[in-house]
């Protein structure tokens, strides 16, 4: 019974939406869009599913960061902290070697003076074969990426999105899934 009450409470605290195929996101009522917030995007990308590690090169992680940052710059209420400052804190504090990004992201945000911090996670990747006739198979990559924005002071999740994207190219699948995660933030009022 307690679990049911807790579940109902949590569902009433956040708004969950599916705005397009392959995208689900939730907003906390604590996400303030009426004022500018300093925001740090952690350049590290968590890889949750071990099997996905063989698909994820450092180049793909860097591409996810760079392309998503372009989209985040279009979010009117985020004042983005420069990457060189983030990298400096990560190097000095040796956070990047200490496990999952979600474990240390709020600490990094605090050290940078950010109000909010965000990071990406690779949740799943699969190769899908589509028969196209006479024994020929069209191979696609389906990437599932997650994105979280956290309040640095409380650790509360302010925004969370999960998106999938299917493509012939691995890098394109990951980048476009990440961009889909960020897009709803651009249109919040």
Coordinates of C-alpha atoms in Angstrom, one line a residue:
X1 CA 0.0 0.0 0.0
X2 CA 2.9 2.4 0.9
X3 CA 4.5 1.7 -2.5
X4 CA 1.3 2.5 -4.3
X5 CA 0.9 5.8 -2.4
X6 CA 4.5 6.7 -3.1
X7 CA 4.1 5.9 -6.8
X8 CA 0.9 8.1 -7.0
X9 CA 2.8 10.9 -5.3
X10 CA 5.7 10.7 -7.6
X11 CA 3.5 10.6 -10.7
X12 CA 1.7 13.7 -9.5
X13 CA 4.9 15.6 -9.0
X14 CA 6.2 15.3 -12.6
X15 CA 4.7 15.7 -16.0
X16 CA 5.5 12.9 -18.4
X17 CA 5.1 13.4 -22.1
X18 CA 5.6 11.6 -25.3
X19 CA 5.9 14.3 -27.9
X20 CA 7.1 12.3 -30.9
X21 CA 7.8 8.7 -31.7
X22 CA 10.8 7.4 -29.7
X23 CA 10.9 10.3 -27.2
X24 CA 9.6 10.3 -23.6
X25 CA 10.4 13.0 -21.2
X26 CA 9.4 14.2 -17.7
X27 CA 9.5 17.7 -16.2
X28 CA 9.6 18.5 -12.5
X29 CA 7.5 21.5 -11.4
X30 CA 10.7 22.7 -9.8
X31 CA 12.3 23.4 -13.2
X32 CA 12.0 27.2 -13.4
X33 CA 11.8 28.5 -17.0
X34 CA 11.1 32.1 -16.0
X35 CA 14.7 33.0 -15.1
X36 CA 18.2 32.3 -16.3
X37 CA 20.0 29.3 -14.7
X38 CA 23.7 28.5 -14.9
X39 CA 24.0 25.1 -16.5
X40 CA 26.9 22.7 -16.9
X41 CA 26.8 19.9 -19.4
X42 CA 29.2 17.1 -18.2
X43 CA 31.3 16.0 -21.2
X44 CA 31.5 12.4 -19.9
X45 CA 28.8 10.0 -21.2
X46 CA 27.6 7.0 -19.0
X47 CA 27.3 3.7 -20.8
X48 CA 24.8 1.8 -18.9
X49 CA 24.6 -1.4 -20.9
X50 CA 27.9 -3.2 -21.0
X51 CA 27.4 -4.6 -24.5
X52 CA 27.0 -1.1 -25.8
X53 CA 30.6 -0.3 -24.9
X54 CA 31.8 -1.9 -28.2
X55 CA 29.7 0.6 -30.2
X56 CA 30.7 3.7 -28.2
X57 CA 34.0 5.3 -29.2
X58 CA 35.4 8.4 -27.6
X59 CA 34.7 10.1 -30.9
X60 CA 31.0 9.3 -30.6
X61 CA 30.9 10.5 -27.0
X62 CA 32.6 13.8 -28.1
X63 CA 30.1 14.1 -30.9
X64 CA 27.1 13.6 -28.6
X65 CA 28.5 16.4 -26.4
X66 CA 29.2 18.8 -29.2
X67 CA 26.0 18.4 -31.1
X68 CA 23.8 18.4 -28.0
X69 CA 25.6 21.5 -26.7
X70 CA 24.5 23.3 -29.9
X71 CA 20.9 22.5 -29.1
X72 CA 21.3 23.4 -25.4
X73 CA 22.5 26.9 -26.4
X74 CA 19.0 27.4 -27.9
X75 CA 17.4 26.9 -24.5
X76 CA 16.6 30.5 -23.5
X77 CA 16.8 30.0 -19.7
X78 CA 20.2 28.2 -19.6
X79 CA 23.5 30.1 -19.2
X80 CA 26.0 27.5 -20.3
X81 CA 29.3 27.2 -18.5
X82 CA 32.4 26.9 -20.8
X83 CA 33.7 23.3 -21.3
X84 CA 37.3 24.3 -20.5
X85 CA 36.1 25.2 -16.9
X86 CA 34.3 21.9 -16.6
X87 CA 37.2 19.9 -17.9
X88 CA 39.5 21.7 -15.4
X89 CA 37.3 20.7 -12.5
X90 CA 37.0 17.1 -13.8
X91 CA 40.8 16.8 -14.1
X92 CA 41.6 18.4 -10.8
X93 CA 39.1 16.4 -8.8
X94 CA 39.6 13.2 -10.8
X95 CA 35.8 12.8 -11.0
X96 CA 35.9 11.2 -14.5
X97 CA 37.5 8.1 -13.1
X98 CA 35.1 7.6 -10.2
X99 CA 32.2 5.7 -11.6
X100 CA 28.9 6.9 -13.1
X101 CA 28.5 10.5 -14.1
X102 CA 25.2 10.8 -12.1
X103 CA 27.2 10.1 -8.9
X104 CA 29.4 13.1 -9.2
X105 CA 27.6 15.5 -11.6
X106 CA 26.0 17.6 -8.8
X107 CA 29.4 18.0 -7.1
X108 CA 31.0 19.2 -10.3
X109 CA 28.1 21.6 -10.8
X110 CA 28.6 23.0 -7.3
X111 CA 32.3 23.5 -7.8
X112 CA 31.5 25.4 -11.0
X113 CA 28.9 27.6 -9.4
X114 CA 26.1 26.1 -11.6
X115 CA 22.5 25.9 -10.5
X116 CA 21.8 22.9 -12.8
X117 CA 23.9 20.2 -14.4
X118 CA 23.1 17.8 -17.2
X119 CA 24.6 14.6 -18.5
X120 CA 23.9 11.9 -21.1
X121 CA 23.7 8.1 -20.7
X122 CA 23.8 5.5 -23.4
X123 CA 21.0 3.1 -22.3
X124 CA 20.9 0.6 -25.1
X125 CA 22.1 -0.1 -28.6
X126 CA 21.1 -2.9 -31.0
X127 CA 21.7 -3.9 -34.5
X128 CA 18.5 -4.7 -36.4
X129 CA 18.3 -6.5 -39.7
X130 CA 15.5 -5.8 -42.1
X131 CA 15.0 -8.3 -44.9
X132 CA 14.7 -6.5 -48.2
X133 CA 14.4 -9.4 -50.5
X134 CA 16.4 -12.3 -52.0
X135 CA 18.3 -13.0 -48.8
X136 CA 19.5 -9.4 -48.5
X137 CA 19.3 -7.7 -45.1
X138 CA 19.4 -4.0 -44.4
X139 CA 21.3 -3.5 -41.2
X140 CA 20.3 -0.5 -38.9
X141 CA 21.6 0.7 -35.6
X142 CA 19.0 1.6 -32.9
X143 CA 20.4 3.8 -30.1
X144 CA 18.6 4.6 -26.9
X145 CA 20.0 7.7 -25.1
X146 CA 19.0 9.2 -21.8
X147 CA 19.5 12.8 -20.6
X148 CA 19.0 14.2 -17.1
X149 CA 19.1 17.7 -15.7
X150 CA 19.7 17.9 -11.9
X151 CA 19.4 20.7 -9.4
X152 CA 22.9 21.0 -8.0
X153 CA 21.8 21.9 -4.4
X154 CA 19.2 19.2 -3.9
X155 CA 20.2 16.6 -6.4
X156 CA 16.6 16.5 -7.6
X157 CA 15.9 15.5 -11.2
X158 CA 14.4 18.5 -12.9
X159 CA 14.2 17.0 -16.4
X160 CA 14.7 13.5 -17.8
X161 CA 14.3 12.3 -21.3
X162 CA 14.8 9.0 -23.1
X163 CA 15.0 8.9 -26.9
X164 CA 15.6 6.3 -29.5
X165 CA 16.8 6.8 -33.0
X166 CA 17.5 4.3 -35.8
X167 CA 20.0 4.9 -38.6
X168 CA 22.4 3.2 -41.0
X169 CA 25.3 4.9 -39.2
X170 CA 26.2 4.3 -35.5
X171 CA 27.3 7.9 -34.8
X172 CA 24.2 9.4 -36.4
X173 CA 21.9 7.1 -34.3
X174 CA 23.5 8.2 -31.0
X175 CA 23.8 11.9 -31.9
X176 CA 20.2 12.2 -33.1
X177 CA 18.8 10.3 -30.1
X178 CA 20.7 12.8 -27.8
X179 CA 19.4 15.8 -29.8
X180 CA 15.8 14.4 -29.5
X181 CA 16.3 14.4 -25.7
X182 CA 17.2 18.1 -25.6
X183 CA 14.7 19.5 -28.0
X184 CA 11.7 19.7 -25.6
X185 CA 13.7 22.0 -23.3
X186 CA 13.9 24.6 -26.1
X187 CA 10.1 25.1 -26.2
X188 CA 9.2 25.2 -22.5
X189 CA 7.4 28.3 -21.3

